[in-house]
Structure formats: C-alpha cells, structure tokens
Amino acid sequence: MIDEQQLIDRLVSQLQAGGLSGGFLVRDLATGDELAIDADTPRPIASLVKIPLGIATLERMRRGELAPDQPVTVPPGRVSTPGPTGISRFRHPATVALEDLVYLSVALSDGSASDALFALTPPERVAELLAELGRPGLIIRHDAGELSRTLAEQLPPTDAHLAHRLAIAGRTPGGGNTVARLGAADATRATARDLADWLEDLWRPRVPEAVASRMRELMAANVHRARLAPEFVSDASTWWSKTGTLLTLRHEAGAVEHADGSAFAVVALTESSVAAVQQPAAEALLGRVARELHDELRRRAWS
C-alpha cells in the first residue's frame, strides 16, 4: 500500500508545478473512507452552487409548492463571450417549463436558466431548504448572473487573459481576493468535504429519492466533459458531475460507479495561477490527481 502522506506530497508538487492549488476529496460511498488534499478550506464554488439550487427546486416540486410544467419566461442573456451556454446566449425571450429550466441549469450550467430558478427560490430559501434536508450552513451570496459580471465579459477575446491576470494579482492572505466573486467576503463558498456531503446525499439518499434520482439524471447529462470525465468514463463505469468555472477557478464535483458496484464521490476545487483562458494542461492535470486519489482508495477497498 502506498504511504498516504508521500502520495499527497507528490500530488501537491505536481499541482504546484502545473500552476494549480486547491482542495480534493475522494470518498468511498459504501464505507465513508476518504483520501483528500486540503479538503476543509472554504473556497468560492462558482456554478457548483447549481447543485443545491437544483436540489431545492426539485424539493419544492416534490412538496407541491412548484409545478414541473409551470411556464417561465426567461429574458435573453445576450452573452457573446466564449463559455456560457443555453438561454444565456439567446437573443430573444424564451418560455420554458420549470423542470426543463432545472435541466438547463444543471446539465448545461445555463446562468440565465439558473437565475430564473433563483427568482422563484431565492438564495436564502435555497439555504433554508438544504438545512431542512440535513445540510445547514450554506450561505449563497449572489445569483448566477453575478458570476458573469467580471472584467472578462468586458474585454475583447484577445485581451481576456488580462482578467485572469487581475484575479491572480488580487489574491490576499486568508483566501481573499480584490476581484468580486472570488474573495472570502463576496463569494458563495464551500469546502471539498461539503461538496462530497451533497453528493453522498444524492447517491446514498438522505434527501427524498424523487429529488435524488432526478438530480443524478441531470448530472449524468452534463455536457461539460473536458475536466474529470476523461479520467472516469469507460465501458465499465458511469460518471455523473457538475462543473464550476470562473476566471481562475476550475472545479468539478461528481460520482463514479463501477461495474462491480463500488461508487465514489470525487471533488476537485482548484485555482490556477496561469493567466490564460484556455488551459487544457491544467484540466488534464487536475483530472489525473483526482484519478490517483480514487485509484489508491479503491485499491484499499480491495485489500
């Protein structure tokens, strides 16, 4: 068996060499055993907030407070910068059934769809519902639209790296940042362990099964698959996840189930110190780190 501290030290060194830092956690959903890197430091979670938003909206549907087929008219996002999807890029208003907005929010990470959901279930109510379902402590400080209001959206594509440079330079001790939505006082934050707890609630349902099963379906339909998915998708396994991206932040939280019945929650909350918009090497690196933690934990389960 690999010495755990040696493994962690080696993976942290690899992350640092690739310009990444952050928290990782892999949890065996059958036993609760874990391997982690800095999993208890709160970090801005960007659009991973759409996981509790989806849970809260589906729970309100289950309770009969909201109707799945309720039509909701969503204003166009008119976003033209690379990245956002769905209604966020529409040029005209769209009327969509409520349950389909949840699909757009979770599977496509559509910010405009998410804001329509937040209009029906405001951030403080989302936090209250999670507390009622057994996960208190979440503080949501803004809606999804606030995440897109950064310097990157105001710059031409050739200068987008300058927004990343500003975010890197704006870091302060204790996890703060002078850039809005990245600092301790302004961001919706959670730890890698918090995210793993939410995933466990969905895979070993602590929330009502109707909510858990629908969220699993939506996460299976995630269209953003360039980060952890390449390390976990195969004919002998199934991968469910939600990504979160904002300037220097590159996150993913998901679960993998293997053909032998074993299942693991996998969380990566990372930040890059490289001032570039496209960073495929960083995406590949954080996937490899998560995979190594998973493989070692799975070996322990077999031994």
PDB file of C-alpha atoms in Angstrom:
ATOM      1  CA  MET A   1       0.000   0.000   0.000  1.00  0.00           C
ATOM      2  CA  ILE A   2       1.275   3.482  -0.875  1.00  0.00           C
ATOM      3  CA  ASP A   3       2.199   5.722   2.040  1.00  0.00           C
ATOM      4  CA  GLU A   4      -0.627   8.274   2.165  1.00  0.00           C
ATOM      5  CA  GLN A   5       1.487  11.317   3.028  1.00  0.00           C
ATOM      6  CA  GLN A   6       4.004  10.521   0.305  1.00  0.00           C
ATOM      7  CA  LEU A   7       1.148  10.251  -2.191  1.00  0.00           C
ATOM      8  CA  ILE A   8      -0.347  13.576  -1.083  1.00  0.00           C
ATOM      9  CA  ASP A   9       3.023  15.342  -1.148  1.00  0.00           C
ATOM     10  CA  ARG A  10       3.747  14.058  -4.652  1.00  0.00           C
ATOM     11  CA  LEU A  11       0.341  15.131  -5.974  1.00  0.00           C
ATOM     12  CA  VAL A  12       0.601  18.574  -4.370  1.00  0.00           C
ATOM     13  CA  SER A  13       4.021  19.007  -6.010  1.00  0.00           C
ATOM     14  CA  GLN A  14       2.532  18.082  -9.385  1.00  0.00           C
ATOM     15  CA  LEU A  15      -0.270  20.592  -8.915  1.00  0.00           C
ATOM     16  CA  GLN A  16       2.153  23.343  -7.953  1.00  0.00           C
ATOM     17  CA  ALA A  17       4.339  22.590 -10.972  1.00  0.00           C
ATOM     18  CA  GLY A  18       1.260  22.943 -13.169  1.00  0.00           C
ATOM     19  CA  GLY A  19       0.227  26.251 -11.608  1.00  0.00           C
ATOM     20  CA  LEU A  20      -2.693  24.807  -9.638  1.00  0.00           C
ATOM     21  CA  SER A  21      -3.714  24.804  -5.995  1.00  0.00           C
ATOM     22  CA  GLY A  22      -6.875  23.668  -4.293  1.00  0.00           C
ATOM     23  CA  GLY A  23      -8.837  21.050  -2.441  1.00  0.00           C
ATOM     24  CA  PHE A  24      -9.575  17.473  -3.491  1.00  0.00           C
ATOM     25  CA  LEU A  25     -11.594  14.751  -1.851  1.00  0.00           C
ATOM     26  CA  VAL A  26     -12.478  11.231  -2.951  1.00  0.00           C
ATOM     27  CA  ARG A  27     -14.902   9.281  -0.749  1.00  0.00           C
ATOM     28  CA  ASP A  28     -15.918   5.624  -0.922  1.00  0.00           C
ATOM     29  CA  LEU A  29     -19.695   5.920  -0.787  1.00  0.00           C
ATOM     30  CA  ALA A  30     -20.041   2.431   0.704  1.00  0.00           C
ATOM     31  CA  THR A  31     -17.609   2.791   3.596  1.00  0.00           C
ATOM     32  CA  GLY A  32     -17.071   6.536   4.029  1.00  0.00           C
ATOM     33  CA  ASP A  33     -13.291   6.096   3.680  1.00  0.00           C
ATOM     34  CA  GLU A  34     -11.572   9.126   2.136  1.00  0.00           C
ATOM     35  CA  LEU A  35      -8.389  10.444   0.601  1.00  0.00           C
ATOM     36  CA  ALA A  36      -8.077  14.209   0.489  1.00  0.00           C
ATOM     37  CA  ILE A  37      -5.902  17.224  -0.197  1.00  0.00           C
ATOM     38  CA  ASP A  38      -6.775  20.355   1.788  1.00  0.00           C
ATOM     39  CA  ALA A  39     -10.443  19.352   1.784  1.00  0.00           C
ATOM     40  CA  ASP A  40     -11.598  21.582   4.647  1.00  0.00           C
ATOM     41  CA  THR A  41     -10.623  25.016   3.328  1.00  0.00           C
ATOM     42  CA  PRO A  42     -13.663  27.030   2.156  1.00  0.00           C
ATOM     43  CA  ARG A  43     -13.338  28.130  -1.475  1.00  0.00           C
ATOM     44  CA  PRO A  44     -15.529  30.025  -3.942  1.00  0.00           C
ATOM     45  CA  ILE A  45     -17.565  27.353  -5.718  1.00  0.00           C
ATOM     46  CA  ALA A  46     -18.758  29.342  -8.776  1.00  0.00           C
ATOM     47  CA  SER A  47     -21.538  27.496 -10.624  1.00  0.00           C
ATOM     48  CA  LEU A  48     -21.319  24.422  -8.397  1.00  0.00           C
ATOM     49  CA  VAL A  49     -23.962  26.378  -6.463  1.00  0.00           C
ATOM     50  CA  LYS A  50     -26.359  24.988  -9.079  1.00  0.00           C
ATOM     51  CA  ILE A  51     -26.257  21.641  -7.263  1.00  0.00           C
ATOM     52  CA  PRO A  52     -28.047  22.961  -4.141  1.00  0.00           C
ATOM     53  CA  LEU A  53     -30.202  25.175  -6.382  1.00  0.00           C
ATOM     54  CA  GLY A  54     -31.325  22.098  -8.320  1.00  0.00           C
ATOM     55  CA  ILE A  55     -31.958  20.112  -5.132  1.00  0.00           C
ATOM     56  CA  ALA A  56     -34.008  22.949  -3.615  1.00  0.00           C
ATOM     57  CA  THR A  57     -36.102  23.483  -6.753  1.00  0.00           C
ATOM     58  CA  LEU A  58     -36.841  19.771  -7.147  1.00  0.00           C
ATOM     59  CA  GLU A  59     -37.734  19.517  -3.456  1.00  0.00           C
ATOM     60  CA  ARG A  60     -40.242  22.352  -3.833  1.00  0.00           C
ATOM     61  CA  MET A  61     -41.748  20.487  -6.796  1.00  0.00           C
ATOM     62  CA  ARG A  62     -41.983  17.316  -4.705  1.00  0.00           C
ATOM     63  CA  ARG A  63     -43.770  19.245  -1.961  1.00  0.00           C
ATOM     64  CA  GLY A  64     -46.232  20.673  -4.468  1.00  0.00           C
ATOM     65  CA  GLU A  65     -45.063  24.254  -3.985  1.00  0.00           C
ATOM     66  CA  LEU A  66     -43.994  24.497  -7.626  1.00  0.00           C
ATOM     67  CA  ALA A  67     -45.384  22.737 -10.702  1.00  0.00           C
ATOM     68  CA  PRO A  68     -42.896  20.973 -13.020  1.00  0.00           C
ATOM     69  CA  ASP A  69     -44.803  22.169 -16.101  1.00  0.00           C
ATOM     70  CA  GLN A  70     -45.130  25.753 -14.887  1.00  0.00           C
ATOM     71  CA  PRO A  71     -44.193  28.034 -17.832  1.00  0.00           C
ATOM     72  CA  VAL A  72     -41.474  30.564 -17.036  1.00  0.00           C
ATOM     73  CA  THR A  73     -40.499  33.350 -19.432  1.00  0.00           C
ATOM     74  CA  VAL A  74     -36.756  33.999 -19.270  1.00  0.00           C
ATOM     75  CA  PRO A  75     -35.150  37.148 -20.703  1.00  0.00           C
ATOM     76  CA  PRO A  76     -32.288  36.588 -23.138  1.00  0.00           C
ATOM     77  CA  GLY A  77     -28.794  36.570 -21.712  1.00  0.00           C
ATOM     78  CA  ARG A  78     -27.229  38.035 -24.854  1.00  0.00           C
ATOM     79  CA  VAL A  79     -23.806  36.777 -23.750  1.00  0.00           C
ATOM     80  CA  SER A  80     -21.322  36.727 -26.607  1.00  0.00           C
ATOM     81  CA  THR A  81     -18.110  35.712 -24.828  1.00  0.00           C
ATOM     82  CA  PRO A  82     -16.955  32.056 -25.025  1.00  0.00           C
ATOM     83  CA  GLY A  83     -18.192  29.703 -22.310  1.00  0.00           C
ATOM     84  CA  PRO A  84     -21.821  30.308 -21.329  1.00  0.00           C
ATOM     85  CA  THR A  85     -24.490  28.058 -22.854  1.00  0.00           C
ATOM     86  CA  GLY A  86     -28.258  27.841 -23.364  1.00  0.00           C
ATOM     87  CA  ILE A  87     -30.552  30.810 -22.774  1.00  0.00           C
ATOM     88  CA  SER A  88     -27.525  32.787 -21.600  1.00  0.00           C
ATOM     89  CA  ARG A  89     -26.661  33.132 -25.295  1.00  0.00           C
ATOM     90  CA  PHE A  90     -30.214  33.705 -26.548  1.00  0.00           C
ATOM     91  CA  ARG A  91     -31.117  36.998 -28.210  1.00  0.00           C
ATOM     92  CA  HIS A  92     -34.850  36.768 -27.542  1.00  0.00           C
ATOM     93  CA  PRO A  93     -37.062  35.846 -24.568  1.00  0.00           C
ATOM     94  CA  ALA A  94     -37.873  32.160 -24.153  1.00  0.00           C
ATOM     95  CA  THR A  95     -40.737  30.473 -22.310  1.00  0.00           C
ATOM     96  CA  VAL A  96     -39.633  27.185 -20.747  1.00  0.00           C
ATOM     97  CA  ALA A  97     -41.272  24.714 -18.357  1.00  0.00           C
ATOM     98  CA  LEU A  98     -39.835  24.901 -14.840  1.00  0.00           C
ATOM     99  CA  GLU A  99     -38.468  21.346 -14.764  1.00  0.00           C
ATOM    100  CA  ASP A 100     -36.726  21.959 -18.082  1.00  0.00           C
ATOM    101  CA  LEU A 101     -35.072  25.049 -16.586  1.00  0.00           C
ATOM    102  CA  VAL A 102     -33.576  22.768 -13.930  1.00  0.00           C
ATOM    103  CA  TYR A 103     -32.153  20.616 -16.739  1.00  0.00           C
ATOM    104  CA  LEU A 104     -30.638  23.670 -18.426  1.00  0.00           C
ATOM    105  CA  SER A 105     -29.191  24.891 -15.120  1.00  0.00           C
ATOM    106  CA  VAL A 106     -27.570  21.614 -14.059  1.00  0.00           C
ATOM    107  CA  ALA A 107     -26.691  19.848 -17.305  1.00  0.00           C
ATOM    108  CA  LEU A 108     -25.756  22.911 -19.388  1.00  0.00           C
ATOM    109  CA  SER A 109     -24.810  25.225 -16.494  1.00  0.00           C
ATOM    110  CA  ASP A 110     -27.064  27.851 -18.091  1.00  0.00           C
ATOM    111  CA  GLY A 111     -26.777  31.010 -15.992  1.00  0.00           C
ATOM    112  CA  SER A 112     -29.986  32.596 -17.300  1.00  0.00           C
ATOM    113  CA  ALA A 113     -31.981  29.446 -16.512  1.00  0.00           C
ATOM    114  CA  SER A 114     -30.406  29.384 -13.048  1.00  0.00           C
ATOM    115  CA  ASP A 115     -31.364  32.991 -12.379  1.00  0.00           C
ATOM    116  CA  ALA A 116     -34.953  32.173 -13.342  1.00  0.00           C
ATOM    117  CA  LEU A 117     -34.844  29.401 -10.717  1.00  0.00           C
ATOM    118  CA  PHE A 118     -33.334  31.761  -8.135  1.00  0.00           C
ATOM    119  CA  ALA A 119     -36.176  34.217  -8.845  1.00  0.00           C
ATOM    120  CA  LEU A 120     -38.624  31.517  -7.711  1.00  0.00           C
ATOM    121  CA  THR A 121     -36.446  30.184  -4.877  1.00  0.00           C
ATOM    122  CA  PRO A 122     -34.118  32.970  -3.668  1.00  0.00           C
ATOM    123  CA  PRO A 123     -30.636  32.152  -2.338  1.00  0.00           C
ATOM    124  CA  GLU A 124     -31.681  32.376   1.313  1.00  0.00           C
ATOM    125  CA  ARG A 125     -34.585  29.946   0.683  1.00  0.00           C
ATOM    126  CA  VAL A 126     -32.242  27.527  -1.092  1.00  0.00           C
ATOM    127  CA  ALA A 127     -30.031  27.554   2.011  1.00  0.00           C
ATOM    128  CA  GLU A 128     -33.063  27.027   4.262  1.00  0.00           C
ATOM    129  CA  LEU A 129     -34.218  24.041   2.224  1.00  0.00           C
ATOM    130  CA  LEU A 130     -30.790  22.420   2.364  1.00  0.00           C
ATOM    131  CA  ALA A 131     -30.817  22.896   6.128  1.00  0.00           C
ATOM    132  CA  GLU A 132     -34.257  21.230   6.291  1.00  0.00           C
ATOM    133  CA  LEU A 133     -32.778  18.323   4.325  1.00  0.00           C
ATOM    134  CA  GLY A 134     -29.929  17.975   6.822  1.00  0.00           C
ATOM    135  CA  ARG A 135     -27.165  20.193   5.402  1.00  0.00           C
ATOM    136  CA  PRO A 136     -27.162  23.529   7.250  1.00  0.00           C
ATOM    137  CA  GLY A 137     -24.514  26.206   6.928  1.00  0.00           C
ATOM    138  CA  LEU A 138     -24.652  27.073   3.219  1.00  0.00           C
ATOM    139  CA  ILE A 139     -24.552  30.811   2.526  1.00  0.00           C
ATOM    140  CA  ILE A 140     -25.350  31.827  -1.062  1.00  0.00           C
ATOM    141  CA  ARG A 141     -24.211  35.394  -1.586  1.00  0.00           C
ATOM    142  CA  HIS A 142     -25.366  36.024  -5.155  1.00  0.00           C
ATOM    143  CA  ASP A 143     -27.305  34.577  -8.061  1.00  0.00           C
ATOM    144  CA  ALA A 144     -25.823  33.012 -11.181  1.00  0.00           C
ATOM    145  CA  GLY A 145     -25.913  36.221 -13.196  1.00  0.00           C
ATOM    146  CA  GLU A 146     -23.473  37.855 -10.821  1.00  0.00           C
ATOM    147  CA  LEU A 147     -20.883  35.243 -11.784  1.00  0.00           C
ATOM    148  CA  SER A 148     -20.800  36.508 -15.369  1.00  0.00           C
ATOM    149  CA  ARG A 149     -20.275  40.137 -14.425  1.00  0.00           C
ATOM    150  CA  THR A 150     -16.498  40.155 -14.498  1.00  0.00           C
ATOM    151  CA  LEU A 151     -13.880  42.063 -16.464  1.00  0.00           C
ATOM    152  CA  ALA A 152     -13.574  39.100 -18.844  1.00  0.00           C
ATOM    153  CA  GLU A 153     -17.006  39.896 -20.298  1.00  0.00           C
ATOM    154  CA  GLN A 154     -15.982  43.497 -20.951  1.00  0.00           C
ATOM    155  CA  LEU A 155     -12.734  42.769 -22.794  1.00  0.00           C
ATOM    156  CA  PRO A 156     -12.205  41.650 -26.389  1.00  0.00           C
ATOM    157  CA  PRO A 157     -11.231  37.959 -26.688  1.00  0.00           C
ATOM    158  CA  THR A 158      -7.608  38.856 -27.418  1.00  0.00           C
ATOM    159  CA  ASP A 159      -7.348  40.595 -24.035  1.00  0.00           C
ATOM    160  CA  ALA A 160      -9.357  38.134 -21.928  1.00  0.00           C
ATOM    161  CA  HIS A 161      -6.171  36.885 -20.268  1.00  0.00           C
ATOM    162  CA  LEU A 162      -5.883  40.280 -18.559  1.00  0.00           C
ATOM    163  CA  ALA A 163      -8.930  39.466 -16.417  1.00  0.00           C
ATOM    164  CA  HIS A 164      -7.156  36.308 -15.255  1.00  0.00           C
ATOM    165  CA  ARG A 165      -4.004  38.282 -14.523  1.00  0.00           C
ATOM    166  CA  LEU A 166      -6.026  40.705 -12.398  1.00  0.00           C
ATOM    167  CA  ALA A 167      -7.652  37.814 -10.492  1.00  0.00           C
ATOM    168  CA  ILE A 168      -4.242  36.274  -9.762  1.00  0.00           C
ATOM    169  CA  ALA A 169      -2.750  39.596  -8.632  1.00  0.00           C
ATOM    170  CA  GLY A 170      -5.795  40.290  -6.472  1.00  0.00           C
ATOM    171  CA  ARG A 171      -5.300  37.361  -4.103  1.00  0.00           C
ATOM    172  CA  THR A 172      -4.884  38.292  -0.452  1.00  0.00           C
ATOM    173  CA  PRO A 173      -3.918  36.232   2.626  1.00  0.00           C
ATOM    174  CA  GLY A 174      -6.648  34.060   4.068  1.00  0.00           C
ATOM    175  CA  GLY A 175      -8.340  33.286   0.768  1.00  0.00           C
ATOM    176  CA  GLY A 176      -9.475  36.786  -0.098  1.00  0.00           C
ATOM    177  CA  ASN A 177      -9.388  38.495  -3.469  1.00  0.00           C
ATOM    178  CA  THR A 178      -9.860  42.067  -4.625  1.00  0.00           C
ATOM    179  CA  VAL A 179     -11.868  40.744  -7.598  1.00  0.00           C
ATOM    180  CA  ALA A 180     -15.589  40.462  -6.918  1.00  0.00           C
ATOM    181  CA  ARG A 181     -16.951  36.891  -6.621  1.00  0.00           C
ATOM    182  CA  LEU A 182     -13.507  35.456  -5.844  1.00  0.00           C
ATOM    183  CA  GLY A 183     -12.994  36.878  -2.350  1.00  0.00           C
ATOM    184  CA  ALA A 184     -13.960  35.487   1.045  1.00  0.00           C
ATOM    185  CA  ALA A 185     -16.459  38.248   1.763  1.00  0.00           C
ATOM    186  CA  ASP A 186     -18.191  38.168  -1.607  1.00  0.00           C
ATOM    187  CA  ALA A 187     -18.304  34.593  -2.883  1.00  0.00           C
ATOM    188  CA  THR A 188     -20.575  31.650  -2.282  1.00  0.00           C
ATOM    189  CA  ARG A 189     -18.117  29.292  -0.618  1.00  0.00           C
ATOM    190  CA  ALA A 190     -17.908  25.653   0.428  1.00  0.00           C
ATOM    191  CA  THR A 191     -15.245  23.050   1.113  1.00  0.00           C
ATOM    192  CA  ALA A 192     -14.458  19.964  -0.911  1.00  0.00           C
ATOM    193  CA  ARG A 193     -15.887  17.988   2.009  1.00  0.00           C
ATOM    194  CA  ASP A 194     -19.158  19.973   1.797  1.00  0.00           C
ATOM    195  CA  LEU A 195     -19.460  19.081  -1.866  1.00  0.00           C
ATOM    196  CA  ALA A 196     -18.792  15.407  -1.132  1.00  0.00           C
ATOM    197  CA  ASP A 197     -21.515  15.527   1.524  1.00  0.00           C
ATOM    198  CA  TRP A 198     -24.014  16.893  -1.003  1.00  0.00           C
ATOM    199  CA  LEU A 199     -23.053  14.139  -3.444  1.00  0.00           C
ATOM    200  CA  GLU A 200     -23.419  11.467  -0.774  1.00  0.00           C
ATOM    201  CA  ASP A 201     -26.907  12.808  -0.045  1.00  0.00           C
ATOM    202  CA  LEU A 202     -27.775  12.095  -3.689  1.00  0.00           C
ATOM    203  CA  TRP A 203     -26.122   8.673  -4.032  1.00  0.00           C
ATOM    204  CA  ARG A 204     -26.979   7.282  -0.599  1.00  0.00           C
ATOM    205  CA  PRO A 205     -30.145   9.320  -0.462  1.00  0.00           C
ATOM    206  CA  ARG A 206     -30.533  11.475   2.567  1.00  0.00           C
ATOM    207  CA  VAL A 207     -32.803  13.678   0.506  1.00  0.00           C
ATOM    208  CA  PRO A 208     -36.082  12.270  -0.860  1.00  0.00           C
ATOM    209  CA  GLU A 209     -35.452   9.651  -3.545  1.00  0.00           C
ATOM    210  CA  ALA A 210     -37.539  11.525  -6.130  1.00  0.00           C
ATOM    211  CA  VAL A 211     -35.196  14.504  -5.770  1.00  0.00           C
ATOM    212  CA  ALA A 212     -32.016  12.425  -5.627  1.00  0.00           C
ATOM    213  CA  SER A 213     -32.831  10.309  -8.674  1.00  0.00           C
ATOM    214  CA  ARG A 214     -33.725  13.331 -10.804  1.00  0.00           C
ATOM    215  CA  MET A 215     -30.545  15.162  -9.811  1.00  0.00           C
ATOM    216  CA  ARG A 216     -28.496  12.087 -10.701  1.00  0.00           C
ATOM    217  CA  GLU A 217     -30.177  12.019 -14.131  1.00  0.00           C
ATOM    218  CA  LEU A 218     -29.359  15.684 -14.684  1.00  0.00           C
ATOM    219  CA  MET A 219     -25.726  15.279 -13.626  1.00  0.00           C
ATOM    220  CA  ALA A 220     -25.393  12.280 -15.953  1.00  0.00           C
ATOM    221  CA  ALA A 221     -26.449  14.608 -18.775  1.00  0.00           C
ATOM    222  CA  ASN A 222     -23.701  17.162 -18.024  1.00  0.00           C
ATOM    223  CA  VAL A 223     -22.375  18.445 -21.369  1.00  0.00           C
ATOM    224  CA  HIS A 224     -19.104  19.797 -19.915  1.00  0.00           C
ATOM    225  CA  ARG A 225     -16.812  16.782 -20.001  1.00  0.00           C
ATOM    226  CA  ALA A 226     -13.257  18.050 -20.551  1.00  0.00           C
ATOM    227  CA  ARG A 227     -12.142  18.089 -16.910  1.00  0.00           C
ATOM    228  CA  LEU A 228     -12.641  14.946 -14.779  1.00  0.00           C
ATOM    229  CA  ALA A 229     -14.756  12.942 -17.220  1.00  0.00           C
ATOM    230  CA  PRO A 230     -11.807  11.740 -19.376  1.00  0.00           C
ATOM    231  CA  GLU A 231     -10.356  10.039 -16.288  1.00  0.00           C
ATOM    232  CA  PHE A 232     -13.556   8.350 -15.137  1.00  0.00           C
ATOM    233  CA  VAL A 233     -15.683   7.499 -18.190  1.00  0.00           C
ATOM    234  CA  SER A 234     -15.349   3.952 -19.533  1.00  0.00           C
ATOM    235  CA  ASP A 235     -17.460   0.995 -20.619  1.00  0.00           C
ATOM    236  CA  ALA A 236     -17.056  -0.365 -17.085  1.00  0.00           C
ATOM    237  CA  SER A 237     -18.014   2.798 -15.193  1.00  0.00           C
ATOM    238  CA  THR A 238     -20.546   5.629 -15.235  1.00  0.00           C
ATOM    239  CA  TRP A 239     -19.759   9.251 -14.437  1.00  0.00           C
ATOM    240  CA  TRP A 240     -22.115  11.960 -13.142  1.00  0.00           C
ATOM    241  CA  SER A 241     -20.915  15.508 -12.422  1.00  0.00           C
ATOM    242  CA  LYS A 242     -21.305  19.277 -12.339  1.00  0.00           C
ATOM    243  CA  THR A 243     -18.507  21.690 -13.250  1.00  0.00           C
ATOM    244  CA  GLY A 244     -17.803  25.186 -11.987  1.00  0.00           C
ATOM    245  CA  THR A 245     -15.645  27.739 -13.801  1.00  0.00           C
ATOM    246  CA  LEU A 246     -14.974  31.407 -13.098  1.00  0.00           C
ATOM    247  CA  LEU A 247     -11.805  33.166 -14.238  1.00  0.00           C
ATOM    248  CA  THR A 248      -9.026  31.304 -12.373  1.00  0.00           C
ATOM    249  CA  LEU A 249     -11.372  28.740 -10.776  1.00  0.00           C
ATOM    250  CA  ARG A 250     -11.664  25.253 -12.271  1.00  0.00           C
ATOM    251  CA  HIS A 251     -13.945  22.930 -10.299  1.00  0.00           C
ATOM    252  CA  GLU A 252     -15.820  19.681 -10.715  1.00  0.00           C
ATOM    253  CA  ALA A 253     -17.850  17.560  -8.322  1.00  0.00           C
ATOM    254  CA  GLY A 254     -19.213  14.189  -9.311  1.00  0.00           C
ATOM    255  CA  ALA A 255     -19.568  10.494  -8.657  1.00  0.00           C
ATOM    256  CA  VAL A 256     -18.331   7.386 -10.418  1.00  0.00           C
ATOM    257  CA  GLU A 257     -19.970   3.974 -10.223  1.00  0.00           C
ATOM    258  CA  HIS A 258     -18.087   0.889 -11.378  1.00  0.00           C
ATOM    259  CA  ALA A 259     -19.421  -2.339 -12.820  1.00  0.00           C
ATOM    260  CA  ASP A 260     -18.502  -4.145  -9.593  1.00  0.00           C
ATOM    261  CA  GLY A 261     -20.960  -1.941  -7.693  1.00  0.00           C
ATOM    262  CA  SER A 262     -18.429   0.301  -5.972  1.00  0.00           C
ATOM    263  CA  ALA A 263     -19.107   4.047  -6.034  1.00  0.00           C
ATOM    264  CA  PHE A 264     -17.009   7.096  -5.160  1.00  0.00           C
ATOM    265  CA  ALA A 265     -17.686  10.798  -4.752  1.00  0.00           C
ATOM    266  CA  VAL A 266     -14.960  12.872  -6.425  1.00  0.00           C
ATOM    267  CA  VAL A 267     -14.466  16.592  -5.802  1.00  0.00           C
ATOM    268  CA  ALA A 268     -11.844  18.961  -7.204  1.00  0.00           C
ATOM    269  CA  LEU A 269     -11.890  22.661  -6.287  1.00  0.00           C
ATOM    270  CA  THR A 270      -8.877  24.272  -7.934  1.00  0.00           C
ATOM    271  CA  GLU A 271      -7.458  27.674  -8.769  1.00  0.00           C
ATOM    272  CA  SER A 272      -4.906  28.416 -11.461  1.00  0.00           C
ATOM    273  CA  SER A 273      -2.025  30.867 -11.219  1.00  0.00           C
ATOM    274  CA  VAL A 274      -1.611  30.913 -15.006  1.00  0.00           C
ATOM    275  CA  ALA A 275      -3.055  33.983 -16.746  1.00  0.00           C
ATOM    276  CA  ALA A 276      -4.746  32.207 -19.656  1.00  0.00           C
ATOM    277  CA  VAL A 277      -8.342  31.485 -20.623  1.00  0.00           C
ATOM    278  CA  GLN A 278      -7.750  28.095 -22.224  1.00  0.00           C
ATOM    279  CA  GLN A 279      -5.702  25.716 -20.071  1.00  0.00           C
ATOM    280  CA  PRO A 280      -6.114  22.138 -21.324  1.00  0.00           C
ATOM    281  CA  ALA A 281      -2.968  21.023 -19.495  1.00  0.00           C
ATOM    282  CA  ALA A 282      -4.447  22.218 -16.188  1.00  0.00           C
ATOM    283  CA  GLU A 283      -7.717  20.424 -16.918  1.00  0.00           C
ATOM    284  CA  ALA A 284      -5.817  17.210 -17.601  1.00  0.00           C
ATOM    285  CA  LEU A 285      -3.645  17.613 -14.513  1.00  0.00           C
ATOM    286  CA  LEU A 286      -6.491  18.040 -12.045  1.00  0.00           C
ATOM    287  CA  GLY A 287      -8.172  15.007 -13.614  1.00  0.00           C
ATOM    288  CA  ARG A 288      -5.047  12.883 -13.120  1.00  0.00           C
ATOM    289  CA  VAL A 289      -4.715  13.979  -9.486  1.00  0.00           C
ATOM    290  CA  ALA A 290      -8.339  13.080  -8.765  1.00  0.00           C
ATOM    291  CA  ARG A 291      -7.876   9.734 -10.524  1.00  0.00           C
ATOM    292  CA  GLU A 292      -4.789   8.841  -8.497  1.00  0.00           C
ATOM    293  CA  LEU A 293      -6.624   9.544  -5.243  1.00  0.00           C
ATOM    294  CA  HIS A 294      -9.542   7.429  -6.466  1.00  0.00           C
ATOM    295  CA  ASP A 295      -7.348   4.530  -7.576  1.00  0.00           C
ATOM    296  CA  GLU A 296      -5.488   4.376  -4.272  1.00  0.00           C
ATOM    297  CA  LEU A 297      -8.728   4.467  -2.288  1.00  0.00           C
ATOM    298  CA  ARG A 298     -10.211   1.736  -4.463  1.00  0.00           C
ATOM    299  CA  ARG A 299      -7.117  -0.427  -4.005  1.00  0.00           C
ATOM    300  CA  ARG A 300      -7.535  -0.083  -0.254  1.00  0.00           C
ATOM    301  CA  ALA A 301     -11.132  -1.223  -0.525  1.00  0.00           C
ATOM    302  CA  TRP A 302      -9.971  -4.378  -2.323  1.00  0.00           C
ATOM    303  CA  SER A 303      -7.155  -5.188   0.094  1.00  0.00           C
TER     304      SER A 303
END
